Coordinates of C-alpha atoms in Angstrom, one line a residue:
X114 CA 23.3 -24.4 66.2
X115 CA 24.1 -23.8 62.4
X116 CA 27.2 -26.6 62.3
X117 CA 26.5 -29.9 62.0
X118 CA 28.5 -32.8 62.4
X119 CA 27.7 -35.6 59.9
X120 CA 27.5 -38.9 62.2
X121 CA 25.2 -40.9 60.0
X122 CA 24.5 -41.3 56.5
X123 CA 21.6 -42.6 54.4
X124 CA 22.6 -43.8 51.1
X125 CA 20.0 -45.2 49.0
X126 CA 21.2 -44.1 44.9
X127 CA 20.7 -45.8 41.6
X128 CA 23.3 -44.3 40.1
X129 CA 27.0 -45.0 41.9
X130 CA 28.9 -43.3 39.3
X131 CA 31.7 -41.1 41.2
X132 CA 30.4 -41.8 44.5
X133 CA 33.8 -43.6 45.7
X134 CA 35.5 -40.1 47.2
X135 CA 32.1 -39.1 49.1
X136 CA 32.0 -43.0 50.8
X137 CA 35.9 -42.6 51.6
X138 CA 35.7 -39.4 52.8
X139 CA 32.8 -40.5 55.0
X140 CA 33.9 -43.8 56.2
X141 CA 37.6 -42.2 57.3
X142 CA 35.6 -39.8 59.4
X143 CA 33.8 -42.5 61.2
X144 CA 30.5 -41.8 59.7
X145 CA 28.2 -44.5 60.3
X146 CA 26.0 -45.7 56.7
X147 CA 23.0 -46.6 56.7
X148 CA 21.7 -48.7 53.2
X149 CA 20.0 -51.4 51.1
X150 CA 20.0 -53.6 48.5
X151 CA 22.5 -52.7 45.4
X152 CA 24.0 -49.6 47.1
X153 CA 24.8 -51.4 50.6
X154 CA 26.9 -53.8 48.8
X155 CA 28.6 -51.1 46.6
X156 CA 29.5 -49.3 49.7
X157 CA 30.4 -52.9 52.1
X158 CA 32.6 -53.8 49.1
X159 CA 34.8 -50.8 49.6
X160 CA 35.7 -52.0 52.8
X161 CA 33.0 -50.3 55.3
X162 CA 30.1 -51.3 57.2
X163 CA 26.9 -50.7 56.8
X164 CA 23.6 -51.0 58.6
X165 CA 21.3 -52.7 56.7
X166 CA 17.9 -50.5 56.0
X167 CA 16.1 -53.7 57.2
X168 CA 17.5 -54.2 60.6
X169 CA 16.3 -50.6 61.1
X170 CA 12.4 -51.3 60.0
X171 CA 11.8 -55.1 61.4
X172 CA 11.2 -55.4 57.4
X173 CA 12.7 -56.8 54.8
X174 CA 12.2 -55.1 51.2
X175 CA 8.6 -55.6 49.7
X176 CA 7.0 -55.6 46.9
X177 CA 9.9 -56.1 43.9
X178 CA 11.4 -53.6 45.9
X179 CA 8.9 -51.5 45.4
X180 CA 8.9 -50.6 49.6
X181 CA 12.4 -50.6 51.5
X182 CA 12.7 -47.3 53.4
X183 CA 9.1 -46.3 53.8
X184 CA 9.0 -46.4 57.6
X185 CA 9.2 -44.6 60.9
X186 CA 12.6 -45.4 61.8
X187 CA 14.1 -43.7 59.1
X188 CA 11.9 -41.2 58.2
X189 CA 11.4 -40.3 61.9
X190 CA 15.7 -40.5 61.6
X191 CA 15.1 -37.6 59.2
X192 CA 12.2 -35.4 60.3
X193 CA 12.5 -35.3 63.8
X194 CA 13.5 -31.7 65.1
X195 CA 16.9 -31.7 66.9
X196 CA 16.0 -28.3 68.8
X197 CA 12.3 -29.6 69.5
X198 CA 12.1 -30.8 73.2
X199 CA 8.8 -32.7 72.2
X200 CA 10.5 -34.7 69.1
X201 CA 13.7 -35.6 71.0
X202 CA 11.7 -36.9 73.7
X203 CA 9.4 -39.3 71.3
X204 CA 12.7 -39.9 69.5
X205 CA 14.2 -41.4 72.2
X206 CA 11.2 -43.5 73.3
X207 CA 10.0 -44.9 70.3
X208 CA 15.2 -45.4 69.6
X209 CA 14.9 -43.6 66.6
X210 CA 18.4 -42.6 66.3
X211 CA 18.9 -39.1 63.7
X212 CA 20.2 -39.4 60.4
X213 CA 22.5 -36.3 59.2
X214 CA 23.0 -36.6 55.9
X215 CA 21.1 -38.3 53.2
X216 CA 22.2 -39.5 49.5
X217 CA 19.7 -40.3 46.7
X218 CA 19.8 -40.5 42.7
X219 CA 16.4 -41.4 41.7
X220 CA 15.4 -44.2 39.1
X221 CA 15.9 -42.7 35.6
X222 CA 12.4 -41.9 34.9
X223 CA 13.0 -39.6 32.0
X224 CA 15.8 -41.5 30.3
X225 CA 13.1 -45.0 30.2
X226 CA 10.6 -43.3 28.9
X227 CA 12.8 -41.4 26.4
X228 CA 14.4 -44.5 25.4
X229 CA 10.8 -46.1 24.1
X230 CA 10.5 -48.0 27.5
X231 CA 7.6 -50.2 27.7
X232 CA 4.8 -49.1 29.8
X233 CA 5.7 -51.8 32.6
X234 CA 9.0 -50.3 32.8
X235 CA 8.6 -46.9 32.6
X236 CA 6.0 -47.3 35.7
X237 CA 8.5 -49.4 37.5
X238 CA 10.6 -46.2 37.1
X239 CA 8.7 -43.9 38.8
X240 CA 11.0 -43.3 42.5
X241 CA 8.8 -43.4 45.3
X242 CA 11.3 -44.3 48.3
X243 CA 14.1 -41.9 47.1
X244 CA 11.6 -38.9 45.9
X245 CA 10.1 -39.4 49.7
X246 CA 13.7 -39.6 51.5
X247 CA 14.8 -36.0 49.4
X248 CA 11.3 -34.4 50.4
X249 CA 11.6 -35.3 53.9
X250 CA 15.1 -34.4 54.2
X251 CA 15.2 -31.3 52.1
X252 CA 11.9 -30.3 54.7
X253 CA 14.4 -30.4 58.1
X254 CA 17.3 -28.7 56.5
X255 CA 17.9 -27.4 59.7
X256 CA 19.2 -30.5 60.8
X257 CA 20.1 -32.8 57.6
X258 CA 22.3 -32.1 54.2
X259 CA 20.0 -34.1 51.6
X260 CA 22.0 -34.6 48.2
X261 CA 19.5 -34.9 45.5
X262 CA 21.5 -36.4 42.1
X263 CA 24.7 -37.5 41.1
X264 CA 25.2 -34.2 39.5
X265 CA 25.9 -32.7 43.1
X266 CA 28.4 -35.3 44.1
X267 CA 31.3 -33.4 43.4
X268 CA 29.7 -30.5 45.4
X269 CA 29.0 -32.9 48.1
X270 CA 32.5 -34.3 47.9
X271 CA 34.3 -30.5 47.9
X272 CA 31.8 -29.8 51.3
X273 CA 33.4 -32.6 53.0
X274 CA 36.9 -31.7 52.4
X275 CA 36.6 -28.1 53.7
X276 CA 34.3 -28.6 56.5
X277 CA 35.9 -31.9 57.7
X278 CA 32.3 -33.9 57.6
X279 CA 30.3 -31.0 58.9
X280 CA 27.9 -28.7 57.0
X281 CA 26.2 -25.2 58.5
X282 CA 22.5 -23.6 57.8
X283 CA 23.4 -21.9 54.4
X284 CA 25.0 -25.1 52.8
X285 CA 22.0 -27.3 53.8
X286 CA 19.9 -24.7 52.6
X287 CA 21.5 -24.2 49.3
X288 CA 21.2 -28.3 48.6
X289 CA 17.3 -28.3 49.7
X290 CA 16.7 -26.0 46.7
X291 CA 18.5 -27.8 44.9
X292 CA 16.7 -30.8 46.2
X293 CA 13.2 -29.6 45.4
X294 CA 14.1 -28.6 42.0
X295 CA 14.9 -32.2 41.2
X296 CA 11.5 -33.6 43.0
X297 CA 9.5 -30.8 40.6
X298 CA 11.4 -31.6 37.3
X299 CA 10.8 -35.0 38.2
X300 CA 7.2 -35.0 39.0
X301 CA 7.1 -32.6 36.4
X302 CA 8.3 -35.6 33.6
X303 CA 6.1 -38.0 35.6
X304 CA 2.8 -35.6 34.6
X305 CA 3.8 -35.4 31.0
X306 CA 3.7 -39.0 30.6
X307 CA 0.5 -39.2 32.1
X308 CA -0.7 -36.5 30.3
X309 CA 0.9 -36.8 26.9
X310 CA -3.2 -36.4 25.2
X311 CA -3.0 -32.6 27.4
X312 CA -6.5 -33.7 28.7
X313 CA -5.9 -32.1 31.8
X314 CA -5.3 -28.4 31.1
X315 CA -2.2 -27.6 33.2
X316 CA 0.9 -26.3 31.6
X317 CA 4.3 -27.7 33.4
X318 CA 7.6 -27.4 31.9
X319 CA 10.9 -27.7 33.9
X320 CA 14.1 -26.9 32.3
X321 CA 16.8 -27.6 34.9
X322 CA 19.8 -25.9 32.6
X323 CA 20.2 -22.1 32.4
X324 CA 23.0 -19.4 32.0
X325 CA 22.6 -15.4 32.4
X326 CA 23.1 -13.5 29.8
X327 CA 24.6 -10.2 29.4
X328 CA 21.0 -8.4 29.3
X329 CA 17.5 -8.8 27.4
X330 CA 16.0 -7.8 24.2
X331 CA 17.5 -4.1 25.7
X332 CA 20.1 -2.9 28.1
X333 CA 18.2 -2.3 30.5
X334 CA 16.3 -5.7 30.8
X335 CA 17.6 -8.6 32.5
X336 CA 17.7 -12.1 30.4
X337 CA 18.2 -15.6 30.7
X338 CA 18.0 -18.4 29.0
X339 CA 16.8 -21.9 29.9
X340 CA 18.0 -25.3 27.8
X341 CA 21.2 -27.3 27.2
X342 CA 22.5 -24.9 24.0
X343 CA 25.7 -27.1 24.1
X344 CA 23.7 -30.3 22.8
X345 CA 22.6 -28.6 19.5
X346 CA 25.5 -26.1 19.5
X347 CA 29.2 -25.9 20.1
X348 CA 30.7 -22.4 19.9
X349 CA 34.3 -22.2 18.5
X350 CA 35.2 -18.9 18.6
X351 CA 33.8 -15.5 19.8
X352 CA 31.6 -13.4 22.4
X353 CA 29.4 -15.1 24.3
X354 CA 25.9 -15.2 22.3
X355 CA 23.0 -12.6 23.4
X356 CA 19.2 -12.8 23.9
X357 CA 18.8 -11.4 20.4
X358 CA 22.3 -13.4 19.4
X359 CA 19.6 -16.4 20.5
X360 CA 16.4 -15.6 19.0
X361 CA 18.1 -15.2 15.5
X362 CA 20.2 -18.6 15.4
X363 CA 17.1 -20.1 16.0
X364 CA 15.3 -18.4 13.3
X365 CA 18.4 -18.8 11.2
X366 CA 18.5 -22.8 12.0
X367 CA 14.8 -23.2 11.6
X368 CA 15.1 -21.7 8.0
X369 CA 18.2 -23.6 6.8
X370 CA 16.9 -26.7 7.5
X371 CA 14.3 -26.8 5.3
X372 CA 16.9 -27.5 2.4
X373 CA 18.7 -30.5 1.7
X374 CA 20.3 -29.2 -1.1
X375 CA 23.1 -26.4 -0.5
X376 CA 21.9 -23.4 1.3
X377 CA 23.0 -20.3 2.8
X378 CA 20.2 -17.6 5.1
X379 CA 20.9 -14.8 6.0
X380 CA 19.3 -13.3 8.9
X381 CA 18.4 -9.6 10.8
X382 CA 15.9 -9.5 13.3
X383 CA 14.7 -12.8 12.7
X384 CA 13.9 -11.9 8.9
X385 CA 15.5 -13.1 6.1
X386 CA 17.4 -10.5 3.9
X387 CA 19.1 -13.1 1.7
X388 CA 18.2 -17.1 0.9
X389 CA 19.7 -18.9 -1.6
X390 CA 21.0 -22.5 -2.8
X391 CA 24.1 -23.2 -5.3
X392 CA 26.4 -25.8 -6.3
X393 CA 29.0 -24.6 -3.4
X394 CA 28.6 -22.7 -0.3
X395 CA 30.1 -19.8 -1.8
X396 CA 27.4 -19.5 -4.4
X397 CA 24.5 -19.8 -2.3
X398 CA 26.6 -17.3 -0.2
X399 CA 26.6 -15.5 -2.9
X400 CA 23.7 -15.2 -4.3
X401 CA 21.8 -14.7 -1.1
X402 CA 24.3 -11.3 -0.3
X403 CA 22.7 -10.3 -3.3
X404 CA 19.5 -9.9 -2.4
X405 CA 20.4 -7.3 0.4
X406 CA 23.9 -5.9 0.7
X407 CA 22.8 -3.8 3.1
X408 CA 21.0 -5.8 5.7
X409 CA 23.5 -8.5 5.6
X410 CA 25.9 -6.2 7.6
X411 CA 25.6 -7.4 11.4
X412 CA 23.3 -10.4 10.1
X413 CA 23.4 -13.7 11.3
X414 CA 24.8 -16.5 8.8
X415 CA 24.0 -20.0 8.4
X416 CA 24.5 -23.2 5.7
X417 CA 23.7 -26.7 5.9
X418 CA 27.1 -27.3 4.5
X419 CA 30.5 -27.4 5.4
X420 CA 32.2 -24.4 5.2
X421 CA 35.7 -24.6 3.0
X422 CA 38.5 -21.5 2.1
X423 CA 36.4 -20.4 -0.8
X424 CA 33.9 -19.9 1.0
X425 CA 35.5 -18.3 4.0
X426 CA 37.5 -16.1 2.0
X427 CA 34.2 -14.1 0.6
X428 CA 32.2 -14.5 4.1
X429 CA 35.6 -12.4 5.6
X430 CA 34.8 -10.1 3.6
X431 CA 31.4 -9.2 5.5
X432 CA 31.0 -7.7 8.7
X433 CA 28.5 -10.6 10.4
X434 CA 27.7 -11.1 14.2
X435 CA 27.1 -15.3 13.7
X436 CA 27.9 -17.9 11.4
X437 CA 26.2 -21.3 11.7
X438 CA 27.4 -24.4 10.0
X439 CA 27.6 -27.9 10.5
X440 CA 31.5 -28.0 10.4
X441 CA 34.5 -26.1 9.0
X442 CA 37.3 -26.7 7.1
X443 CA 40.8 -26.0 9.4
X444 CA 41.8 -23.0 6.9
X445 CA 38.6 -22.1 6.5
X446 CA 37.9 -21.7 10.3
X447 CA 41.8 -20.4 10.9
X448 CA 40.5 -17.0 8.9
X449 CA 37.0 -16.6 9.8
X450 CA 38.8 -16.4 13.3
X451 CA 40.5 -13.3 12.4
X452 CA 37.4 -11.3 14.2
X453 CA 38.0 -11.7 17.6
X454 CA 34.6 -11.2 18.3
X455 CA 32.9 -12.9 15.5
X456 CA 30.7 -16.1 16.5
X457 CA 31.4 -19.2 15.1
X458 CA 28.6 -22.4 15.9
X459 CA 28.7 -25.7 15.3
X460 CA 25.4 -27.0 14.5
X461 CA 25.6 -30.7 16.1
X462 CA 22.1 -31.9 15.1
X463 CA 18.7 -31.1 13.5
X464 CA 16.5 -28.1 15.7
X465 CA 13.5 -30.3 16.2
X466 CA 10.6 -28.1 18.7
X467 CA 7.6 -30.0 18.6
X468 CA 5.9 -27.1 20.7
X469 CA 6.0 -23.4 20.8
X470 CA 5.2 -21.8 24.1
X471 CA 5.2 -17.6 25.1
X472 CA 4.2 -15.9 27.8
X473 CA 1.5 -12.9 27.6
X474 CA -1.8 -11.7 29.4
X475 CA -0.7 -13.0 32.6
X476 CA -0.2 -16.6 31.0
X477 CA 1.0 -18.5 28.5
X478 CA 0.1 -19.6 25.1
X479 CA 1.1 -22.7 23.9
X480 CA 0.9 -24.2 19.9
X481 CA 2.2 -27.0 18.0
X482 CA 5.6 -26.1 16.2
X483 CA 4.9 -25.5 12.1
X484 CA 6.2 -28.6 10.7
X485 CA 4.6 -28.5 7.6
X486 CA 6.4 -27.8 4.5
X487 CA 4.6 -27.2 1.5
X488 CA 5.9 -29.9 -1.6
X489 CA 4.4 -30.7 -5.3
X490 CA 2.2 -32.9 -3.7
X491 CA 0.3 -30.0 -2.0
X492 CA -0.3 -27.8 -5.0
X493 CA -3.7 -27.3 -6.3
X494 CA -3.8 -25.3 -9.9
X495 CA -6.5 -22.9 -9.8
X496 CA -5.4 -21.3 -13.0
X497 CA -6.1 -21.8 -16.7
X498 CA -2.3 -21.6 -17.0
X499 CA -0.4 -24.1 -14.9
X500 CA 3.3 -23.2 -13.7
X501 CA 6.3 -25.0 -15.4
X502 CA 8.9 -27.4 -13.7
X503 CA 10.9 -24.3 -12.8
X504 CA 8.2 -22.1 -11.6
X505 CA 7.3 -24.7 -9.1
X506 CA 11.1 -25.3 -7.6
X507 CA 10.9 -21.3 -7.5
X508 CA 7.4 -21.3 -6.0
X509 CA 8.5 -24.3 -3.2
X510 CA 11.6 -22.1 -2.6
X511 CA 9.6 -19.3 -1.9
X512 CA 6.8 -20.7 0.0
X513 CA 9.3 -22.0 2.8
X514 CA 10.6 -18.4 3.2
X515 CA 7.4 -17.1 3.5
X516 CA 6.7 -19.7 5.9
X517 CA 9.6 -18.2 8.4
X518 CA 8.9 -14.9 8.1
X519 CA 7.0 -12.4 10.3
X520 CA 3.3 -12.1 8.8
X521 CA 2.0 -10.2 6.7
X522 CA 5.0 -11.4 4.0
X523 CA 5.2 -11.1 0.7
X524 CA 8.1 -13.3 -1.0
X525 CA 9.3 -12.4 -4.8
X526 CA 12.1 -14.8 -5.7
X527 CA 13.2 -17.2 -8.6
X528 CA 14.6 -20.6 -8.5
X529 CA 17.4 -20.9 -5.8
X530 CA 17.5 -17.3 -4.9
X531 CA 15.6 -14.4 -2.1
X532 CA 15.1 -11.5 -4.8
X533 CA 13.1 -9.4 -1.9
X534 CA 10.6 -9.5 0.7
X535 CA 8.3 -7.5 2.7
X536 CA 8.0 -8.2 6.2
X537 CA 5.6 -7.8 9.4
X538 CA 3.2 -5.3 7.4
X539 CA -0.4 -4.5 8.2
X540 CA -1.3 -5.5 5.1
X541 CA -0.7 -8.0 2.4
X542 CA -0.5 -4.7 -0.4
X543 CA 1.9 -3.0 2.0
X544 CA 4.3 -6.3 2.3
X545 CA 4.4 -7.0 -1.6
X546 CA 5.0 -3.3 -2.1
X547 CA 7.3 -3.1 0.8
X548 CA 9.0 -6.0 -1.5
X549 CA 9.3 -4.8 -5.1
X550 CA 10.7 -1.4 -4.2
X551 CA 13.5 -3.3 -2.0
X552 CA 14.0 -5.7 -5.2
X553 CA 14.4 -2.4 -7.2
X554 CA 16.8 -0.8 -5.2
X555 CA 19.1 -3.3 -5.4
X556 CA 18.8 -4.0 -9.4
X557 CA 17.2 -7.2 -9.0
X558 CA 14.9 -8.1 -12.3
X559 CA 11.7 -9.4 -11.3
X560 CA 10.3 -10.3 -15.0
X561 CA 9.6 -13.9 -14.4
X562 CA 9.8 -13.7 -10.9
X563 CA 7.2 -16.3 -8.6
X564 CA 5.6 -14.4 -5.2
X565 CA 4.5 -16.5 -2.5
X566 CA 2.5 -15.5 0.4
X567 CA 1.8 -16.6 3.9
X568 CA -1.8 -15.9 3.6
X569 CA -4.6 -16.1 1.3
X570 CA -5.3 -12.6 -0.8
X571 CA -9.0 -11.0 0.3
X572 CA -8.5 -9.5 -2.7
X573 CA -7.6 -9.3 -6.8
X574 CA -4.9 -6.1 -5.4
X575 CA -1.7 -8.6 -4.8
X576 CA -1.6 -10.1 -8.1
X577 CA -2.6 -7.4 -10.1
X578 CA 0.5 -5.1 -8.7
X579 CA 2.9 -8.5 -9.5
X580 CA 1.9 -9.1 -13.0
X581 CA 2.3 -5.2 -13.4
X582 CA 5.9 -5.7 -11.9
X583 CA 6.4 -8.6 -14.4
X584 CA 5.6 -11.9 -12.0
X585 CA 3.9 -15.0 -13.3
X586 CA 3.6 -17.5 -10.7
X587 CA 2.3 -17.5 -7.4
X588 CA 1.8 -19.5 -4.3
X589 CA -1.1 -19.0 -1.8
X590 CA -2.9 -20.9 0.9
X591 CA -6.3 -20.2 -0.4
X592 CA -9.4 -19.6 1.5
X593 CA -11.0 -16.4 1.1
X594 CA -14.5 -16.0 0.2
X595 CA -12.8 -13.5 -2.8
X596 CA -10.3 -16.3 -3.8
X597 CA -12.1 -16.2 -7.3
X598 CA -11.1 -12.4 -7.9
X599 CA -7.7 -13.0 -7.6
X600 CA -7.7 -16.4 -10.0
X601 CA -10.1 -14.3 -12.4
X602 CA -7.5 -11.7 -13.0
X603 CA -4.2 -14.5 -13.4
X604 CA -6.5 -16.4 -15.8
X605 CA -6.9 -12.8 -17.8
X606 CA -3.4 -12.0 -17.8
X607 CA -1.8 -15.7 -18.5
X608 CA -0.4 -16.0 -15.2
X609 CA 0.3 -19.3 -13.0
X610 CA -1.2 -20.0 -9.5
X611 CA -1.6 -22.4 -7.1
X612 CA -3.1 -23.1 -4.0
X613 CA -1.7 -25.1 -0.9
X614 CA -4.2 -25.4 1.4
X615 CA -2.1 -24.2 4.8
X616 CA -1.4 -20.9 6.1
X617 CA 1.7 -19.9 7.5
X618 CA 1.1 -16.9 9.9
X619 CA 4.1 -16.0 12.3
X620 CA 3.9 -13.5 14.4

């Protein structure tokens, strides 16, 4: 039989939060509740009785509480089969009378630990009881609704009202998933801690937030994605963001907030076609259209700044899919409204990925995130000529460009301001020339320009073509066995270089 009557209820949660309606709703029916310790008075204090867990077991609870519900009469309450001849029979001769309908919100394992919980307590956090009740009761969801988390209450608490108490196959069905993703995320968090030095090679992440989108990378591929996107951003106006709306705010946040002074990125296909810092955000806008006027049509925009009119008033001007900021003024965001379909984000607080993951051959490769910016500190002169004050802003500038775009990369830029760059090329030649004929066709001077690279130069080619195109300075990890070449020919031609010691592949 699929309907079930609810006649008796295990309630064991730590977190009582809206559970008022769902005790009302069951006591009115004449639902019998079954409890313990802090949630048996929460529920005898609205006015109802309960059956102590204790009375049940012969036990009281054990252990700091550590042992309460472990036992045969409830778990037998639970498991047994109500269709099994064999299970009603032992039921009824060792009085284990069925439980319907169980209620658990586990100890906040995560939220100790992630509040710098002391060992002690993060252990004492770890549900064993309440995991164990949703397991067991999730298992015979042909005979018992389990409810998981608080976060289901109000699902609970709708299922009661249409079904007067009662609940069929499908809806216990539909809550045992649900119950079993909390017991994996759970144990899931409960591994991480145990395995924070990644001694045991076993890759786990749970994500228990997710949302459809419209389709993948293409049309014709289907896409999710998996996070809560609301805590870093808050949408304001617009379509609803895309899988390639995603991967490029992320880009375009990563980029941005590498400045602290006043900046404005540009971004197509996770590339940057314009970077630049000013005194206002319409400068930095600005100057970073400048570097590509064409690109920057469909791009997606983001500043580290406020956005005001001024500002607004030139951005309307631009067909743009995205704009990120970390507020705007109430004129400012009254026009950029205008495009009904333009995307408007609040960024609420720093991007801040300590790990990278991807999936490919069959599994998954996992790194730590690039959190290394190159400064002043960092730079080694290998040159007889060492680059002024200005050349090394403009070399720092364009080192954490380089450092966010798709390898090979070649960045040419001057103080505060993207002139050009090349992008994914096959070689290091390819990406500077890819770079200076961009810079050309849009009438961008390089004399006195700085280039940066991701990677270190195998050979004397890179810096021979720039100090041909008029640039003095340039940045480089350093490494290869032909670094000599390259500082051979900037030492016979006067030009500035320096090494930094870290490579900044992306791929």
């Amino acid at each position: 039989m699929s309907a079930r009557k609810i006649s008796r209820a295990l309630i064991s949660v730590y977190n009582k939060e809206n559970l008022d309606p769902i005790v009302h709703l069951l006591g009115k029916a004449g639902v019998e509740f079954v409890s313990t310790g802090g949630t048996q008075q929460y529920i005898e204090k609205l006015g109802y009785k309960v059956v102590p867990v204790e009375s049940l077991t012969g036990y009281p609870s054990i252990f700091g509480g550590r042992v309460k519900t472990l036992h045969p009469a409830i778990f037998g309450g639970i498991l047994y089969r109500r269709d099994e001849a064999g299970d009603l029979k032992e039921a009824k001769e060792h009085k284990i009378e069925s439980i319907d309908l169980v209620i658990v919100d586990l100890y906040p394992f995560e939220e100790t630990v992630a509040a710098g919980g002391t060992p002690e307590a993060i252990i004492e956090k770890i549900d064993i009881g309440g995991i164990s009740l949703i397991r067991g009761a999730a298992k015979n969801f042909n005979d018992v609704l389990i409810v998981s988390s608080r976060n289901q209450y109000g699902k609970l608490q709708q299922l009661l009202e249409s079904k007067n108490c009662s609940s069929d196959l499908t809806d216990r069905k539909a809550f045992a998933a649900l119950a079993f993703d909390v017991t994996s995320h759970y144990d899931s968090a409960i591994f991480a801690y145990f395995n924070q030095d990644k001694e045991i090679p076993s890759f786990k992440k749970s994500i228990q937030q997710g949302r459809t989108l419209r389709y993948g990378e293409n049309p014709h591929q289907q896409g999710k994605f998996y996070g809560n996107l609301e805590d870093l951003l808050t949408q304001l106006h617009g379509k609803e963001l895309s899988y390639n709306n995603l991967v490029d705010v992320d880009a375009a946040i990563n980029l941005v907030q590498e400045f602290d002074e006043t900046a404005f990125v540009i971004i197509k296909h996770t590339n940057a076609c314009g970077v630049a810092t000013g005194s206002s955000v319409k400068e930095a806008y600005l100057k970073a259209f400048a570097a590509d006027t064409v690109s920057a049509f469909g791009g997606v925009l983001a500043t580290n700044k406020p956005v005001d009119l001024a500002a607004a008033e030139e951005l309307n001007k631009l067909f743009f899919e995205i704009l990120i900021a970390p507020s705007y003024h109430d004129d400012a965001l009254e026009l950029l409204k205008s495009k009904k379909n333009r995307m408007l984000l609040v960024q609420r607080k720093p991007l801040n990925e300590q790990v990278q993951f991807k999936s490919l051959l069959n599994g998954v490769i996992e790194q730590d995130a690039d959190k290394k910016t190159d400064s002043k500190a960092d730079l080694k002169v290998v040159t007889k000529v060492a680059p002024s004050a200005d050349q090394v802003d403009a070399l720092l500038f364009a080192s954490k460009i380089a450092k966010h775009t798709k390898s090979n990369t070649i960045v040419l830029a001057v103080e505060g301001q993207l002139l050009a760059s090349g992008v994914g090329q096959t070689s290091r030649v390819d990406a500077l020339r890819q770079a200076i004929e961009k810079a050309k066709a849009f009438n961008l001077s390089l004399k006195g320009a700085v280039m940066a690279s991701d990677a270190f130069f195998p050979f004397a080619d890179c810096v021979e073509i720039a100090d041909k195109e008029g640039i003095k300075a340039v940045i480089q990890p350093g490494g290869s066995v032909r670094d000599q070449d390259s500082i051979d020919y900037c030492d016979a031609h006067g030009m500035a270089m320096v090494f930094t010691g870290t490579r900044h592949f992306k791929h």
